[in-house]
Structure formats: structure tokens, C-alpha cells
Coordinates of C-alpha atoms and ligand atoms in Angstrom, one line a residue:
M18 CA -32.6 21.0 -8.1
S19 CA -30.5 23.1 -5.7
T20 CA -26.8 22.5 -5.1
E21 CA -27.5 21.4 -1.6
N22 CA -29.9 18.7 -2.7
T23 CA -27.3 17.4 -5.1
S24 CA -24.6 17.2 -2.5
D25 CA -26.9 15.5 -0.1
Q26 CA -27.8 13.0 -2.8
L27 CA -24.1 12.4 -3.5
F28 CA -23.4 11.9 0.2
N29 CA -26.3 9.4 0.6
T30 CA -25.1 7.5 -2.5
S31 CA -21.6 7.4 -1.0
V32 CA -22.9 5.9 2.2
K33 CA -25.0 3.4 0.3
I34 CA -22.0 2.3 -1.9
L35 CA -19.7 2.2 1.1
T36 CA -22.2 -0.1 2.8
D37 CA -22.1 -2.4 -0.3
L38 CA -18.3 -2.4 -0.5
I39 CA -17.9 -3.3 3.2
A40 CA -20.2 -6.3 2.7
F41 CA -17.6 -7.8 0.2
K42 CA -15.1 -9.7 2.5
T43 CA -12.1 -8.6 0.5
I44 CA -9.4 -9.6 3.1
S45 CA -5.9 -9.4 1.5
G46 CA -5.0 -12.6 -0.3
E47 CA -8.6 -13.5 -0.9
D48 CA -10.8 -13.3 -4.0
N49 CA -11.9 -9.7 -4.6
S50 CA -13.5 -10.2 -8.0
S51 CA -17.1 -9.6 -6.8
L52 CA -16.2 -6.2 -5.5
I53 CA -14.2 -5.4 -8.7
N54 CA -17.1 -6.5 -10.9
Y55 CA -19.5 -4.3 -8.8
C56 CA -17.3 -1.3 -9.4
D57 CA -16.7 -2.1 -13.0
E58 CA -20.5 -2.3 -13.6
I59 CA -21.2 1.1 -12.1
L60 CA -18.4 2.7 -14.2
Q61 CA -19.2 0.9 -17.5
K62 CA -22.9 1.9 -17.2
L63 CA -21.6 5.5 -17.2
G64 CA -19.7 4.9 -20.4
A65 CA -16.2 4.2 -18.9
T66 CA -13.8 1.9 -20.7
S67 CA -11.8 -0.5 -18.4
F68 CA -9.3 -3.2 -18.2
K69 CA -8.4 -5.7 -15.5
T70 CA -5.1 -7.2 -14.5
F71 CA -4.8 -10.3 -12.4
D72 CA -2.7 -12.4 -10.0
D73 CA -1.4 -15.8 -11.3
E74 CA -4.5 -17.6 -10.1
K75 CA -6.8 -15.0 -11.6
K76 CA -8.6 -14.8 -8.3
R77 CA -7.5 -11.3 -7.4
V78 CA -8.1 -8.4 -9.7
N79 CA -7.0 -4.8 -10.3
L80 CA -9.4 -2.6 -12.2
F81 CA -8.4 0.5 -14.2
A82 CA -11.4 2.3 -15.7
T83 CA -11.5 5.6 -17.7
L84 CA -14.0 8.2 -18.3
K85 CA -12.7 9.8 -21.5
A86 CA -12.4 13.5 -22.1
K87 CA -15.2 14.8 -24.3
Y88 CA -13.0 17.8 -25.2
P89 CA -9.4 16.5 -25.0
S90 CA -6.9 19.2 -24.0
D91 CA -3.3 19.2 -22.8
K92 CA -4.4 18.9 -19.2
K93 CA -2.9 15.9 -17.4
P94 CA -5.3 13.0 -16.7
I95 CA -6.4 12.4 -13.1
I96 CA -6.0 9.0 -11.5
L97 CA -8.2 8.3 -8.4
S98 CA -6.6 5.3 -6.8
G99 CA -7.5 3.0 -3.9
H100 CA -6.9 -0.5 -2.7
T101 CA -9.8 -2.8 -2.4
D102 CA -8.4 -5.2 0.2
V103 CA -8.8 -4.9 3.9
V104 CA -6.8 -6.4 6.8
P105 CA -8.3 -9.4 8.7
V106 CA -10.6 -8.9 11.6
S107 CA -9.9 -10.1 15.1
K108 CA -12.5 -10.9 17.8
G109 CA -14.0 -8.1 19.9
W110 CA -15.9 -6.0 17.4
S111 CA -19.1 -4.4 18.8
T112 CA -20.8 -4.9 15.4
D113 CA -20.4 -7.3 12.5
P114 CA -17.3 -5.9 10.7
F115 CA -18.8 -6.7 7.3
I116 CA -22.1 -5.0 7.9
A117 CA -21.8 -1.2 7.8
T118 CA -23.4 0.3 10.9
V119 CA -24.0 4.0 11.4
K120 CA -23.9 5.4 14.9
N121 CA -23.2 8.9 16.1
N122 CA -22.2 10.2 12.7
K123 CA -19.6 7.5 12.3
L124 CA -19.9 4.5 9.9
F125 CA -18.4 1.3 11.4
G126 CA -17.1 -1.6 9.4
R127 CA -13.8 -3.2 8.2
G128 CA -12.4 -1.0 5.5
A129 CA -14.6 2.0 6.4
C130 CA -11.6 4.3 6.4
D131 CA -8.9 2.1 5.0
M132 CA -9.9 2.6 2.3
K133 CA -13.4 1.8 1.0
G134 CA -14.7 5.2 2.0
F135 CA -12.6 6.8 -0.6
I136 CA -13.5 4.3 -3.3
A137 CA -17.2 4.8 -2.4
C138 CA -16.9 8.6 -2.9
T139 CA -15.2 8.2 -6.3
L140 CA -18.0 5.8 -7.4
A141 CA -20.7 8.0 -6.1
F142 CA -19.2 11.0 -7.9
A143 CA -18.5 9.1 -11.2
P144 CA -22.0 10.0 -12.7
V145 CA -21.2 13.7 -12.3
Y146 CA -18.0 13.3 -14.2
S147 CA -19.7 11.2 -16.9
Q148 CA -22.2 14.0 -17.5
A149 CA -19.7 16.8 -17.4
N150 CA -17.9 18.2 -20.4
L151 CA -14.6 16.8 -19.3
D152 CA -11.5 18.2 -20.9
R153 CA -9.2 15.6 -19.4
D154 CA -9.5 11.8 -18.7
I155 CA -10.5 10.7 -15.3
H156 CA -9.2 7.3 -14.3
F157 CA -10.3 5.0 -11.5
S158 CA -7.7 2.6 -10.2
Y159 CA -8.7 -0.1 -7.8
T160 CA -6.1 -2.6 -6.7
F161 CA -5.8 -5.8 -4.7
D162 CA -3.5 -6.8 -1.9
E163 CA -2.0 -3.4 -0.9
E164 CA -2.0 -4.4 2.8
T165 CA 0.3 -7.4 2.1
A166 CA 3.2 -5.3 0.8
C167 CA 1.6 -3.9 -2.4
I168 CA 1.3 -7.1 -4.4
G169 CA -1.4 -6.1 -6.7
A170 CA -0.4 -2.6 -7.8
P171 CA 2.9 -3.5 -9.5
I172 CA 0.9 -5.7 -11.9
L173 CA -1.3 -2.8 -12.8
I174 CA 1.7 -0.5 -13.1
E175 CA 3.4 -2.9 -15.6
E176 CA 0.2 -2.8 -17.7
L177 CA 0.1 1.0 -17.5
K178 CA 3.7 1.1 -18.8
N179 CA 2.7 -1.2 -21.7
R180 CA -0.2 1.0 -22.6
G181 CA 2.0 4.1 -22.4
V182 CA 0.2 5.7 -19.4
K183 CA 3.1 7.5 -17.8
D184 CA 1.8 11.0 -17.2
G185 CA -0.8 12.4 -15.0
I186 CA -1.8 13.3 -11.5
C187 CA -2.6 10.5 -9.1
I188 CA -4.5 10.9 -5.9
I189 CA -4.2 8.0 -3.5
G190 CA -7.1 8.2 -1.1
E191 CA -5.5 6.5 2.0
P192 CA -7.0 7.9 5.2
T193 CA -5.1 11.2 5.9
N194 CA -8.1 13.3 7.2
M195 CA -7.8 14.9 3.7
K196 CA -4.3 16.2 4.6
I197 CA -1.7 16.3 1.8
I198 CA 0.9 13.6 2.3
D199 CA 3.9 13.9 -0.1
A200 CA 6.4 11.3 1.2
H201 CA 6.9 8.1 3.2
K202 CA 9.7 5.6 3.6
G203 CA 9.8 2.4 1.8
C204 CA 8.9 -0.8 3.6
Y205 CA 10.8 -4.0 2.7
E206 CA 9.8 -7.3 4.5
Y207 CA 11.8 -10.5 4.4
T208 CA 11.9 -14.0 5.9
T209 CA 15.3 -15.7 5.8
Y210 CA 15.2 -19.5 6.1
F211 CA 18.2 -21.5 7.5
E212 CA 18.6 -25.2 7.0
G213 CA 21.4 -27.2 8.7
L214 CA 21.8 -30.7 10.0
A215 CA 20.0 -32.1 13.0
G216 CA 21.9 -34.1 15.6
H217 CA 22.4 -34.9 19.3
S218 CA 23.3 -31.9 21.3
S219 CA 26.1 -33.8 23.0
A220 CA 28.0 -33.7 19.7
P221 CA 27.5 -30.1 18.3
H222 CA 30.5 -30.5 15.9
K223 CA 28.6 -33.2 14.0
G224 CA 25.6 -31.1 13.2
V225 CA 24.9 -27.7 11.8
S226 CA 22.7 -25.6 14.1
A227 CA 20.3 -23.5 12.0
V228 CA 19.5 -21.6 15.1
E229 CA 23.1 -20.6 15.7
Y230 CA 23.6 -19.5 12.1
A231 CA 20.4 -17.5 12.3
S232 CA 21.7 -15.8 15.4
K233 CA 24.9 -14.8 13.6
Y234 CA 22.8 -13.5 10.7
V235 CA 20.7 -11.4 13.2
N236 CA 23.9 -10.0 14.7
K237 CA 25.0 -9.0 11.2
L238 CA 21.6 -7.3 10.7
I239 CA 22.0 -5.3 13.9
E240 CA 25.5 -4.3 12.9
L241 CA 24.2 -3.1 9.5
R242 CA 21.5 -1.2 11.3
E243 CA 24.2 1.0 12.8
K244 CA 25.7 1.5 9.3
L245 CA 22.3 2.7 8.1
K246 CA 22.2 5.3 10.8
E247 CA 25.6 6.6 9.6
R248 CA 24.1 6.8 6.1
S249 CA 21.3 9.1 7.2
P250 CA 20.8 11.8 4.5
K251 CA 21.5 15.3 5.8
D252 CA 18.2 16.8 4.8
S253 CA 16.1 13.8 5.7
I254 CA 12.4 14.7 6.3
F255 CA 11.6 11.5 8.2
D256 CA 11.4 10.6 11.8
P257 CA 13.8 8.9 12.6
P258 CA 15.8 10.5 9.8
Y259 CA 17.6 7.3 8.8
S260 CA 16.6 3.9 7.4
T261 CA 15.4 1.6 10.2
L262 CA 15.8 -2.1 10.5
S263 CA 13.9 -4.4 12.9
I264 CA 13.9 -8.1 13.7
G265 CA 10.3 -9.3 14.0
G266 CA 10.9 -12.9 15.1
I267 CA 13.2 -15.9 15.2
F268 CA 11.6 -19.3 15.0
G269 CA 13.5 -22.6 15.3
G270 CA 14.5 -25.6 17.3
I271 CA 12.5 -28.4 18.9
A272 CA 14.2 -29.4 22.1
H273 CA 17.1 -28.6 24.5
N274 CA 19.1 -31.6 23.4
V275 CA 18.5 -31.5 19.7
I276 CA 20.6 -29.5 17.2
A277 CA 18.1 -27.5 15.3
D278 CA 18.1 -28.2 11.6
K279 CA 15.6 -25.4 10.7
C280 CA 15.2 -21.8 11.7
H281 CA 13.7 -18.7 10.1
V282 CA 14.0 -15.0 10.8
N283 CA 11.4 -12.4 10.0
W284 CA 12.8 -8.9 9.6
E285 CA 12.1 -5.7 7.8
T286 CA 13.7 -2.4 6.8
R287 CA 12.3 1.0 6.0
P288 CA 14.7 2.7 3.7
V289 CA 14.7 6.5 3.4
V290 CA 16.3 6.2 0.0
K291 CA 16.3 3.2 -2.3
E292 CA 20.1 3.0 -2.2
D293 CA 20.0 2.0 1.5
G294 CA 17.9 -1.1 0.5
V295 CA 20.4 -2.0 -2.2
F296 CA 23.4 -1.4 0.2
L297 CA 21.8 -3.5 3.0
N298 CA 20.9 -6.5 0.7
A299 CA 24.3 -6.4 -1.0
E300 CA 26.2 -6.4 2.4
L301 CA 24.0 -9.2 3.7
D302 CA 24.2 -11.4 0.6
K303 CA 28.0 -11.0 0.7
Y304 CA 28.2 -12.1 4.4
V305 CA 26.0 -15.1 3.7
N306 CA 27.9 -16.2 0.6
E307 CA 31.4 -15.5 1.9
V308 CA 31.1 -16.3 5.6
L309 CA 28.0 -18.1 6.8
L310 CA 27.3 -20.6 4.0
P311 CA 30.9 -21.8 3.5
D312 CA 31.1 -22.4 7.2
M313 CA 27.9 -24.4 7.3
K314 CA 28.8 -26.4 4.2
K315 CA 32.1 -27.5 5.7
I316 CA 30.1 -29.9 7.9
F317 CA 27.0 -30.4 5.8
P318 CA 27.2 -29.6 2.1
N319 CA 23.4 -29.4 1.7
S320 CA 23.1 -26.5 4.2
S321 CA 21.2 -23.5 2.9
I322 CA 20.2 -20.0 3.6
L323 CA 17.3 -18.6 1.6
K324 CA 16.1 -15.0 1.8
K325 CA 12.5 -14.7 0.7
I326 CA 11.1 -11.3 -0.2
I327 CA 7.7 -10.9 1.4
G328 CA 7.3 -7.5 -0.1
E329 CA 9.2 -4.4 -1.1
V330 CA 7.0 -1.4 -0.9
T331 CA 8.7 1.4 -2.8
G332 CA 9.3 4.6 -0.8
F333 CA 7.4 7.8 -1.8
D334 CA 9.9 10.6 -2.3
R335 CA 9.1 14.3 -1.7
D336 CA 9.1 16.2 -5.0
K337 CA 10.2 19.9 -4.6
K338 CA 7.6 20.8 -7.2
S339 CA 4.8 18.3 -7.2
N340 CA 2.0 18.9 -9.7
A341 CA -0.3 16.5 -7.7
C342 CA 0.3 18.4 -4.4
E343 CA -0.1 21.8 -6.0
F344 CA -3.3 20.6 -7.7
V345 CA -4.9 19.4 -4.5
S346 CA -3.7 22.5 -2.6
S347 CA -5.3 24.7 -5.3
L348 CA -8.6 22.9 -4.7
T349 CA -8.6 22.7 -0.9
G350 CA -6.6 25.8 0.0
D351 CA -4.5 23.6 2.3
N352 CA -0.8 24.3 1.5
T353 CA 0.7 22.1 4.2
R354 CA 2.7 19.0 3.4
E355 CA 3.2 16.0 5.8
V356 CA 5.0 12.7 5.8
V357 CA 3.5 9.5 7.3
S358 CA 5.0 6.4 8.7
F359 CA 2.8 4.0 6.8
G360 CA 3.4 2.7 3.3
T361 CA 1.2 3.2 0.2
E362 CA 1.2 2.5 -3.5
A363 CA 2.3 6.2 -4.1
G364 CA 5.9 5.3 -4.9
L365 CA 4.9 2.9 -7.6
F366 CA 3.0 5.5 -9.5
Q367 CA 5.7 8.1 -8.9
E368 CA 8.3 5.7 -10.3
I369 CA 6.6 5.7 -13.8
G370 CA 6.5 9.5 -13.9
I371 CA 3.0 10.1 -12.5
S372 CA 2.9 13.0 -10.1
T373 CA 1.3 11.5 -6.9
V374 CA -0.2 12.7 -3.7
V375 CA -1.7 10.7 -0.8
C376 CA -4.9 12.4 0.4
G377 CA -8.1 10.8 1.5
P378 CA -11.0 10.7 4.0
G379 CA -10.8 9.2 7.5
S380 CA -8.0 8.8 9.9
I381 CA -5.2 6.2 9.9
E382 CA -5.8 6.1 13.7
Q383 CA -8.9 3.9 13.1
A384 CA -7.3 1.8 10.4
H385 CA -6.5 -1.9 11.1
K386 CA -8.3 -1.6 14.4
I387 CA -11.3 -3.3 16.1
D388 CA -14.4 -1.1 15.4
E389 CA -12.8 0.6 12.5
F390 CA -14.9 3.6 11.5
I391 CA -15.0 6.7 9.3
I392 CA -16.5 10.0 10.5
L393 CA -19.3 10.7 7.9
D394 CA -18.2 14.3 7.5
E395 CA -14.9 13.0 6.0
L396 CA -16.9 11.6 3.1
K397 CA -18.4 15.0 2.5
K398 CA -14.9 16.6 2.5
C399 CA -13.8 14.0 0.0
L400 CA -16.8 14.7 -2.2
N401 CA -15.9 18.4 -2.1
L402 CA -12.4 17.5 -3.4
L403 CA -14.0 15.4 -6.2
E404 CA -16.2 18.4 -7.0
G405 CA -13.2 20.6 -7.2
I406 CA -11.6 18.2 -9.6
K407 CA -14.7 18.4 -11.8
K408 CA -14.6 22.2 -11.8
N409 CA -11.0 22.0 -12.9
S410 CA -11.7 19.4 -15.6
I411 CA -14.4 20.9 -17.7
V412 CA -14.8 23.2 -20.6
N413 CA -16.4 26.4 -19.5
Ligands
ZN700 ZN1 -4.7 1.4 3.2

């Protein structure tokens, strides 16, 4: 069989698998076990060993599967990593978002680019790895609930630590048009709940307005936002160069003439360095415990302020000398490095010492949108990268 036929075959298999993957409605927060079992089955048939980690309800699953080296060497193992969840769909799609549809060299469907396209390529290529004389392990890492502030990956990372997996090269196939991304900010999301005492608006001194205390809290956040700007690192690679903070919404109150007993604030921060997140939370907690709460409790002792962490996606820091980036560069010939404004699981792998790069097929432009698609050529580029990895992972 000629090379061209093989690559055509691999491409067709990728499209077939991507079609299957899109049909699993793995919206974040929902059961993804059918998709995980589908992937596990493909890999196990090829001789991979695997383990799963779960959420508390055991409904949502991470898979970590390994094709072992036939000729173990000191080469670092490769981790091919993708998230299996997709964002919800809104009305207005031209096609059924869960039925892959090919039109004009594009494949449409929820998750086509973010990021089932990458997962499909890795699964299509797995038989090639399994038949090759691998001199390093190839891991397949498929996680749940990345889109809701990386809830799944930390559970897998814990297990990797337990198993002593703390070295390697990780490629996270988020849609970057196969460009090499080596950094992004963190993304921390919070909801802060205020509870005071309801009452008649004609006697504000007898109640505790949750809305008013929430306003003071928001003012404090805006004040701290300026402090974050002052803390901007000199050599920041990000735009804007400092940690940002944004108030997403304030919800509270029922009527003009009623003192609101409940209010909550949605807000987020995107730290350029971890220390900014620590600083911000410490300043905020201090303000709450030393100023706001005592004030509220003077009138109503059961008043409360509760900050709930929705998610804290770890930032991905640029490494001056990154094994992962250099490895991908050596395969693709692309020596550029870029930063992105979206968050990924990269920082989590990096934190346990695994050299990580974000590089995958498709464009973030089409992610999370109506009529999400991936240009089919992108799958071919991704398969080329996987082929390069094979050439670099076999005994000659
Ligand atoms: Zn994604």
C-alpha cells in the first residue's frame, strides 16, 4: 500500500470517528461515560492499558490510556490530551449540532473544533502507534468538564501524581490552527452570596440590605482591580499585561419598598501570575471579615457573606526552554510561539512537571459558536503531527 493511501485511510477514519464523537451529547456537566467507553474500547483493542477517574456521582469520567513502549528508552513519554465535553447549543443552527455534516470541506457539529477533532485524530492514529516499535510510551488523556472551569482534569492529575507520572511531554489539542501556544492567563470565577435581613424600606436601619453590602463589595473589587494593574509584571507577555478583573452580574432585591435580604455577585479574575490571585483573595477576605461582616452583624447577627469558587483554571506559564514546544517545532518546522486569551488544562499538567504545549486542529474562532465547524484540512495537519511523533518514537 502506498503512503498516500495510508494517509487517506487515516483521514477517512478520523472523519468517521469525529462523526461518532459528535453524536455523543457530552455537554459539560452531563454524563460522558458512553463517549469515554467508546474511546476506551478502541484503545484497549489495540493493547492499551487504561484507568478511569470519576466525579463524585461517577457520571462523568476521565480516561487515561497508555500504549506501552516495546523498546523502553529514556525518551520522555508523550501525552495526547483533550477534553470530551462541549458547550451547550443555542437555537439557530443550520444543521443538527449532534449530527456531523460535511459541506464545502468543512465538518459541522458541536465540538467539531473544540475539541473532538483532535480526539478523533488521536484515536484514528492509535493503530499506527500500536503497530510501531515504540521506544516511548504514548498516553491518551481524555477529560470531562473542561469548559466549566476545568473540573475534570484536576481529578486525573491527582491520580497521575499518585501513580508517579510526573514527567513527559503533553500536547493539548485545543483549536490553535496547529500553532504553538505556550502561555495563557489563569481564569478564576466566583459567585459571592450576601444574606442580610429583609424589612420595610421606610425603616432601613432595622434591616440589613444585601444589595447595599454587595455594592460595597463590588466597589472594593473595582478598587483592587487598580491595584492589580500596578502589580503588572515588567516583562509580561499578555495583552493586557496585568491581571484583569470583571464583574459579570449583580442579582438581588424584589421590590422598591423592600429591603433586600439576598444578593449575589458573579465576578472573575484572570491572573497573569498566581500571586495576583492569592493577593486579591486575601485582600478581599480581609475586607469582608474586618469591615463588611461586622457591620452587617451589628444589626443582624445571622448575616453572611459566602464566596463560592466556581472554578480556578490555573494559568499556563511560558517556559524559557520548553521541551514540549521544541519537540512540536522540530516536527512541524514552526518556531513561532503565541499566547491566547482562552484557558486550557495546560497549567495543570505543567504544575506537576510535565512539559506542555497547546497545539491542535481547527480555529478557536469557530468554538462555542452556532454552526461550529472544523476545516477538514486541519485534521490532515493534525495527522501529520501525529505521524511526526511516531517517527520520533520508534526504534530505527
Ligand atoms: Zn476547548
